[in-house]
PDB file of N, CA and C in Angstrom:
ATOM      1  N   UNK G   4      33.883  18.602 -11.333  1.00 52.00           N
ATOM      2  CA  UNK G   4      32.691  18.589 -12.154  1.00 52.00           C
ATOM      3  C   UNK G   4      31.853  19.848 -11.896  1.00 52.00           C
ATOM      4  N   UNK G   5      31.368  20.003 -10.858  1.00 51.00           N
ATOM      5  CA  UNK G   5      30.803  21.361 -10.381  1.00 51.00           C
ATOM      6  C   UNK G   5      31.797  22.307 -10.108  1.00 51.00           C
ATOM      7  N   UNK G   6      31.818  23.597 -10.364  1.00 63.00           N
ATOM      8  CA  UNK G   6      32.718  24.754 -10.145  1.00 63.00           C
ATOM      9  C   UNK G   6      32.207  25.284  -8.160  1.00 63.00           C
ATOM     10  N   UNK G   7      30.616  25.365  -8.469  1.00 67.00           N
ATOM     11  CA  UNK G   7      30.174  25.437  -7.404  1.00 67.00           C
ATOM     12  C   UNK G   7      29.605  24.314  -6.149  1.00 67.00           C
ATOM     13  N   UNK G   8      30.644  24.295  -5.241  1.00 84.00           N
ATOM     14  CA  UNK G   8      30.468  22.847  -3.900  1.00 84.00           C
ATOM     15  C   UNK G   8      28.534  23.281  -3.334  1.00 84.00           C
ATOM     16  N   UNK G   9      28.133  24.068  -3.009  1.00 85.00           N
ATOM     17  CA  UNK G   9      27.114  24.474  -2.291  1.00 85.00           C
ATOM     18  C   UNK G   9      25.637  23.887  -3.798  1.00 85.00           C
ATOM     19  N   UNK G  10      25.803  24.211  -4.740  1.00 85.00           N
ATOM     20  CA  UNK G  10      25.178  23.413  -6.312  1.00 85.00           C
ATOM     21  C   UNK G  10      25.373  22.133  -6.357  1.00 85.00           C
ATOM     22  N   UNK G  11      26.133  21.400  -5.980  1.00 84.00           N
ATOM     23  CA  UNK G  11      26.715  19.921  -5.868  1.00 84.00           C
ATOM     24  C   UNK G  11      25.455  19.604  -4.403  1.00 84.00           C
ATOM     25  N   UNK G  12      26.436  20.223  -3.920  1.00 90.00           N
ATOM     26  CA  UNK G  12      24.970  19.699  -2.165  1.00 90.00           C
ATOM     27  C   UNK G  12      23.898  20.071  -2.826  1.00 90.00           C
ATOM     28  N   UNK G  13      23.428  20.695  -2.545  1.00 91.00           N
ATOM     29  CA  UNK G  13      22.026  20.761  -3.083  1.00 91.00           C
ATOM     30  C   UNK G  13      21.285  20.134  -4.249  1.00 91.00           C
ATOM     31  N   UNK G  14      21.846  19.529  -5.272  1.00 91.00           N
ATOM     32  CA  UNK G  14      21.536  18.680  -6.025  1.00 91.00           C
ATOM     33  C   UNK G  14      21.387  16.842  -5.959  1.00 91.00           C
ATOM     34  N   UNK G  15      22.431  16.621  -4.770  1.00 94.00           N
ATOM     35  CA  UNK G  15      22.863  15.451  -4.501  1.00 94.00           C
ATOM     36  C   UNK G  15      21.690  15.449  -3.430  1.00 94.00           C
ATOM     37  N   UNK G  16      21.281  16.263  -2.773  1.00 96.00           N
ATOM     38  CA  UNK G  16      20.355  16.295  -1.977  1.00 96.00           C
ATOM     39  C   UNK G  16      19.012  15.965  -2.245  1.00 96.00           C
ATOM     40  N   UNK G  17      19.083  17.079  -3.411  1.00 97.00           N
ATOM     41  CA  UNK G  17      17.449  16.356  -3.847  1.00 97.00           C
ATOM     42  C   UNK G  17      17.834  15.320  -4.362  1.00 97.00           C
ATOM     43  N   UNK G  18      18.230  14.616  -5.112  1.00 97.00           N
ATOM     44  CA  UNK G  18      18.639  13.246  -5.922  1.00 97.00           C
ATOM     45  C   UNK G  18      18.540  12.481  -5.004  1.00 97.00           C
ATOM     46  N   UNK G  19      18.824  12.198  -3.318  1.00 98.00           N
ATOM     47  CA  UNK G  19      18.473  11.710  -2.191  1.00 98.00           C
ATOM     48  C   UNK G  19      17.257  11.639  -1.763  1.00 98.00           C
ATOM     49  N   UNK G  20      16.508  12.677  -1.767  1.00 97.00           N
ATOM     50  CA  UNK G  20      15.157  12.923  -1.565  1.00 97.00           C
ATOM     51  C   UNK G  20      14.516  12.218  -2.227  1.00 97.00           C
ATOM     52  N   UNK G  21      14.382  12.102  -3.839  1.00 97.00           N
ATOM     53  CA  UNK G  21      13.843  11.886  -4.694  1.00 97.00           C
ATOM     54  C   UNK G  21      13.968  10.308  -4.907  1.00 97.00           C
ATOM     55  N   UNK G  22      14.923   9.660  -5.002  1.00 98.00           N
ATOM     56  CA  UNK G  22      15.204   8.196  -4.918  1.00 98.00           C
ATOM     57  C   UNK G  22      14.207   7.568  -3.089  1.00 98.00           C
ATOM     58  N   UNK G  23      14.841   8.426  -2.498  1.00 97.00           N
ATOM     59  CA  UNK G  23      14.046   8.161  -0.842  1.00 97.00           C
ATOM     60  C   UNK G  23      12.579   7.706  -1.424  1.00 97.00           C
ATOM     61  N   UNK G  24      11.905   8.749  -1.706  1.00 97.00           N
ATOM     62  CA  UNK G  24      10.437   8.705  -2.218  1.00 97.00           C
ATOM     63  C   UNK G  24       9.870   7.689  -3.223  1.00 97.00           C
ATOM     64  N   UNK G  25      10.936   7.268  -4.286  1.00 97.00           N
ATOM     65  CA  UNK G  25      10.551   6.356  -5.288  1.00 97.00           C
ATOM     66  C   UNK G  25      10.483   5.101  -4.296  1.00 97.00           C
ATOM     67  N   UNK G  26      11.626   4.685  -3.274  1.00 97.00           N
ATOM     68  CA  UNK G  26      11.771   3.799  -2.643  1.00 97.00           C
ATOM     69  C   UNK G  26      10.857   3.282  -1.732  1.00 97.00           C
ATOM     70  N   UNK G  27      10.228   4.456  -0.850  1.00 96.00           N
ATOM     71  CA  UNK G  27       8.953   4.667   0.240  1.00 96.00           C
ATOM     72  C   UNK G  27       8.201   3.997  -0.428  1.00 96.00           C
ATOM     73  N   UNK G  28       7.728   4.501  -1.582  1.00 95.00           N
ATOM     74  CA  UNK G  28       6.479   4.291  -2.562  1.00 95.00           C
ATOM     75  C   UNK G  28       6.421   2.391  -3.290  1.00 95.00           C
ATOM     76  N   UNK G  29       7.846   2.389  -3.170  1.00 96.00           N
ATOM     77  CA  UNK G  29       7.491   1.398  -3.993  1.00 96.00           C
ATOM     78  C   UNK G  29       7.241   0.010  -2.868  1.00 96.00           C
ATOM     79  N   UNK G  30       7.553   0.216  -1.321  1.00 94.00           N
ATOM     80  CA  UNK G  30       7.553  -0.229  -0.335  1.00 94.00           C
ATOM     81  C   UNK G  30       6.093   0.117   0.309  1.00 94.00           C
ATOM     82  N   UNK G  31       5.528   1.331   0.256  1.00 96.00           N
ATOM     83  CA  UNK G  31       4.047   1.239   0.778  1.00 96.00           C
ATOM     84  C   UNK G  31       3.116   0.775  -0.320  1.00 96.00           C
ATOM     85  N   UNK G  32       3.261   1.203  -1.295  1.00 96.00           N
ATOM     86  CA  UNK G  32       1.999   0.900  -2.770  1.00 96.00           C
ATOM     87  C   UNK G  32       1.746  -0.812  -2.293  1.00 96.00           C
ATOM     88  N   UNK G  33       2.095  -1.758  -2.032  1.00 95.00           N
ATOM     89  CA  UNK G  33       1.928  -3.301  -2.477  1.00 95.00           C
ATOM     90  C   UNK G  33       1.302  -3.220  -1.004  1.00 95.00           C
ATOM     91  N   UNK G  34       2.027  -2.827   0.169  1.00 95.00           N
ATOM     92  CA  UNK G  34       1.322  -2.857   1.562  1.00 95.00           C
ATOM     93  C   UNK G  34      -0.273  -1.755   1.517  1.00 95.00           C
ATOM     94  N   UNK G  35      -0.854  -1.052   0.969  1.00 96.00           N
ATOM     95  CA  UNK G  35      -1.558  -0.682   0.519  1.00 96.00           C
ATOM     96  C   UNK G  35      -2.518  -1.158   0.148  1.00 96.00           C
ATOM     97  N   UNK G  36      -1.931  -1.745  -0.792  1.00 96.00           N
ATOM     98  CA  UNK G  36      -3.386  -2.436  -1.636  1.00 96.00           C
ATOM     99  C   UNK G  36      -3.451  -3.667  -0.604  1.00 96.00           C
ATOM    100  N   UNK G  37      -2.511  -4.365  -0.936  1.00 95.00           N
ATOM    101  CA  UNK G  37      -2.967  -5.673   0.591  1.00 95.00           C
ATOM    102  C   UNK G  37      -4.194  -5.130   1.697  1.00 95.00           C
ATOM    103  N   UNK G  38      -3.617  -4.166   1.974  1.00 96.00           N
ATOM    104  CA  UNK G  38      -4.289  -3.828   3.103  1.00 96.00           C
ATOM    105  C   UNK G  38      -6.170  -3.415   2.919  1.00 96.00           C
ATOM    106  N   UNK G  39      -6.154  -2.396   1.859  1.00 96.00           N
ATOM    107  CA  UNK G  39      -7.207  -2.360   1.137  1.00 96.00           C
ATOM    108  C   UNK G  39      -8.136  -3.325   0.773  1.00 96.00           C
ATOM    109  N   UNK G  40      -7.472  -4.298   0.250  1.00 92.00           N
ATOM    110  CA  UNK G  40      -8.350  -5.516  -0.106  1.00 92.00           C
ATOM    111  C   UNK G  40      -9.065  -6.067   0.801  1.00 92.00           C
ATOM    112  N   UNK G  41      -8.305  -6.404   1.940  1.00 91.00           N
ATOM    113  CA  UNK G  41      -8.787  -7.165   3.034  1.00 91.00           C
ATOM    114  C   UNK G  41      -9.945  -6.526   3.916  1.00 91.00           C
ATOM    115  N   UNK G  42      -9.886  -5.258   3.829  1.00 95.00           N
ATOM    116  CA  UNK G  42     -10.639  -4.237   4.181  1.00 95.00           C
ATOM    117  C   UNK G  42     -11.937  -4.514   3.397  1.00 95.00           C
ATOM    118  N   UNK G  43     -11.708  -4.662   2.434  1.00 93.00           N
ATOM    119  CA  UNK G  43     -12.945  -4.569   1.545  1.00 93.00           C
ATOM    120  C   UNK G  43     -13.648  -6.324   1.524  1.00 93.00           C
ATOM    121  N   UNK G  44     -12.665  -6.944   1.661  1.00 89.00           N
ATOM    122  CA  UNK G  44     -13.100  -8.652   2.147  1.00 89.00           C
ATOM    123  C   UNK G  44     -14.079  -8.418   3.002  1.00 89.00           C
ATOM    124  N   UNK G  45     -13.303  -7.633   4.070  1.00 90.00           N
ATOM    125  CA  UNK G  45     -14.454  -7.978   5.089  1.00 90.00           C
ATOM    126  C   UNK G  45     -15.969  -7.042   5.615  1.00 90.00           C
ATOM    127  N   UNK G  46     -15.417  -6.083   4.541  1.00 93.00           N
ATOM    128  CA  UNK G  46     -16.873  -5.558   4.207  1.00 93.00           C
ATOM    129  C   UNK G  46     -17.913  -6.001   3.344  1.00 93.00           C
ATOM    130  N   UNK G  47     -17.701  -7.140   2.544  1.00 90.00           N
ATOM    131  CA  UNK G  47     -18.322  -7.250   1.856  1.00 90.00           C
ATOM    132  C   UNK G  47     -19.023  -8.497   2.631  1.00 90.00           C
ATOM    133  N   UNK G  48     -18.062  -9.563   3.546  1.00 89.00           N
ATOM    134  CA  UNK G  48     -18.281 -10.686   4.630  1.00 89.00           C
ATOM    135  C   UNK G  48     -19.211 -10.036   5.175  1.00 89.00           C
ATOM    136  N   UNK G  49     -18.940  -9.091   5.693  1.00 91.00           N
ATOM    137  CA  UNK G  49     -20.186  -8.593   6.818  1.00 91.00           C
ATOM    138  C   UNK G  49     -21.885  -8.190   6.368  1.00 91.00           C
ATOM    139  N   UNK G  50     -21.409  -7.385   4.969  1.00 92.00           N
ATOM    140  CA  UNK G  50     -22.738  -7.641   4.215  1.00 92.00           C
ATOM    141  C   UNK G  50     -23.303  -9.008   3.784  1.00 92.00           C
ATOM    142  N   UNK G  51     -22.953  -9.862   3.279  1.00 89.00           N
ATOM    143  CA  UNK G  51     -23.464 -11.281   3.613  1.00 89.00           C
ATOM    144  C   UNK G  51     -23.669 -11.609   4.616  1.00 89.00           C
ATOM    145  N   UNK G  52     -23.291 -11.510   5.543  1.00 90.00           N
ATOM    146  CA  UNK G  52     -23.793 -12.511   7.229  1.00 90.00           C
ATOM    147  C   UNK G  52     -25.201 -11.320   7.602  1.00 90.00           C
ATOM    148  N   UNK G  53     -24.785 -10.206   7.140  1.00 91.00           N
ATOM    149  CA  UNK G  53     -26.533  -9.282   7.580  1.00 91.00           C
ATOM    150  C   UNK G  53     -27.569  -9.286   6.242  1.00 91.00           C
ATOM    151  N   UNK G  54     -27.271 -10.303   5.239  1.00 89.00           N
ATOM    152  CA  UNK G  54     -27.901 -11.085   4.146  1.00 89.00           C
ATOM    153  C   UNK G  54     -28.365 -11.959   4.970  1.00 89.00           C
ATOM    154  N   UNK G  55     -28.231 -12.566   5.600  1.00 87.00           N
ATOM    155  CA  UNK G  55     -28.627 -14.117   6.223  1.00 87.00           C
ATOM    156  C   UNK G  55     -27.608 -15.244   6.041  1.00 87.00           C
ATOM    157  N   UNK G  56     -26.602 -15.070   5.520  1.00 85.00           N
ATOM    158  CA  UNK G  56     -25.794 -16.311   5.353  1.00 85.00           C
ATOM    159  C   UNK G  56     -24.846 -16.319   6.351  1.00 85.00           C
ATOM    160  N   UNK G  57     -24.149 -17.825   6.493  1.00 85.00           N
ATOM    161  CA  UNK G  57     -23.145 -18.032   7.505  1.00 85.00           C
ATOM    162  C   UNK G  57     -21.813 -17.272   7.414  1.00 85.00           C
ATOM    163  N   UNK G  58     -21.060 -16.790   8.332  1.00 83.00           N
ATOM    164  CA  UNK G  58     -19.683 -16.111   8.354  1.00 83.00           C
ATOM    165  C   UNK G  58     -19.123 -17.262   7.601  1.00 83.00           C
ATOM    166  N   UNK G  59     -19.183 -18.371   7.847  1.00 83.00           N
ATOM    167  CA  UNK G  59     -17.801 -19.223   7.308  1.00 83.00           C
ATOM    168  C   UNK G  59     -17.930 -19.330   5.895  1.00 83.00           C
ATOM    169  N   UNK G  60     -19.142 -19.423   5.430  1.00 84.00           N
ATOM    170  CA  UNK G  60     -19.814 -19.572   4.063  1.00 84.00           C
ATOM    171  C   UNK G  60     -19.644 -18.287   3.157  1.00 84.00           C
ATOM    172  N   UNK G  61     -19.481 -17.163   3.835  1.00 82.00           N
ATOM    173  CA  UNK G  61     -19.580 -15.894   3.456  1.00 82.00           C
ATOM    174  C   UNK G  61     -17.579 -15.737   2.713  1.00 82.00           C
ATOM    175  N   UNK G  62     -16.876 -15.997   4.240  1.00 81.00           N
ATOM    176  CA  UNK G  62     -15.501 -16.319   4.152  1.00 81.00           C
ATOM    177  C   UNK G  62     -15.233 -17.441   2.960  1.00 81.00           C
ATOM    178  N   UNK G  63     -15.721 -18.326   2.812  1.00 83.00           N
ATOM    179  CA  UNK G  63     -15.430 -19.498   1.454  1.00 83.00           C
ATOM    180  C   UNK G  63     -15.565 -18.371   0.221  1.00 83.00           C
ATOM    181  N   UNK G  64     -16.253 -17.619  -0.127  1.00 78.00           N
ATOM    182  CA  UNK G  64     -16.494 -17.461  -1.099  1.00 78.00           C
ATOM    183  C   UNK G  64     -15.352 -16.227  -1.602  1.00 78.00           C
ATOM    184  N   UNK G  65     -14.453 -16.601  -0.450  1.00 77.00           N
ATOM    185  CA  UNK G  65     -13.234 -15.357  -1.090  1.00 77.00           C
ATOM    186  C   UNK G  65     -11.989 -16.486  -0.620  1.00 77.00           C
ATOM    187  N   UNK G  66     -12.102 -17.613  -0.589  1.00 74.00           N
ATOM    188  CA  UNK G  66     -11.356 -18.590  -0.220  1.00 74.00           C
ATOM    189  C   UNK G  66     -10.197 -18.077   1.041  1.00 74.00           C
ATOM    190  N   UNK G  67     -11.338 -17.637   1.586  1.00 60.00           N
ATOM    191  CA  UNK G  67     -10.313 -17.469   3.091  1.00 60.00           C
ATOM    192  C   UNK G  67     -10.673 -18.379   4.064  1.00 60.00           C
ATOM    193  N   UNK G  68     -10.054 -19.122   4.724  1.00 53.00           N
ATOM    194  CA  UNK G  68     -10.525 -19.792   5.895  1.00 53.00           C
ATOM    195  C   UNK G  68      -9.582 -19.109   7.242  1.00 53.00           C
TER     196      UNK G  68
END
């Protein structure tokens, strides 16, 4: 198919690379946002409890126990 072996490597290579990366991505993006969210849960928990309200009450209202 290729005349040139050294054009073959190097193509198959990036095509490796490139699938690698779609794969990474599609494996960190969902761990990401998970992670994000919860982050932001509990920033927003913490601004309620220095509102005056209870942690657990604060936690209900994102249905976490």
């Amino acid at each position: 198919m290729f005349e040139d072996n050294r054009f073959a490597d190097i193509a198959y290579n990036i095509i490796k690379v490139f699938i690698s990366i779609v794969i990474l991505g599609a494996i960190l993006l969902p761990l990401y946002m998970i992670i994000s969210e919860l982050i932001r849960i509990e920033i927003d928990v913490r601004k309620c409890v220095e509102n005056g309200r209870d942690e657990k009450q604060c936690y209900q209202d994102y249905d976490v126990d």
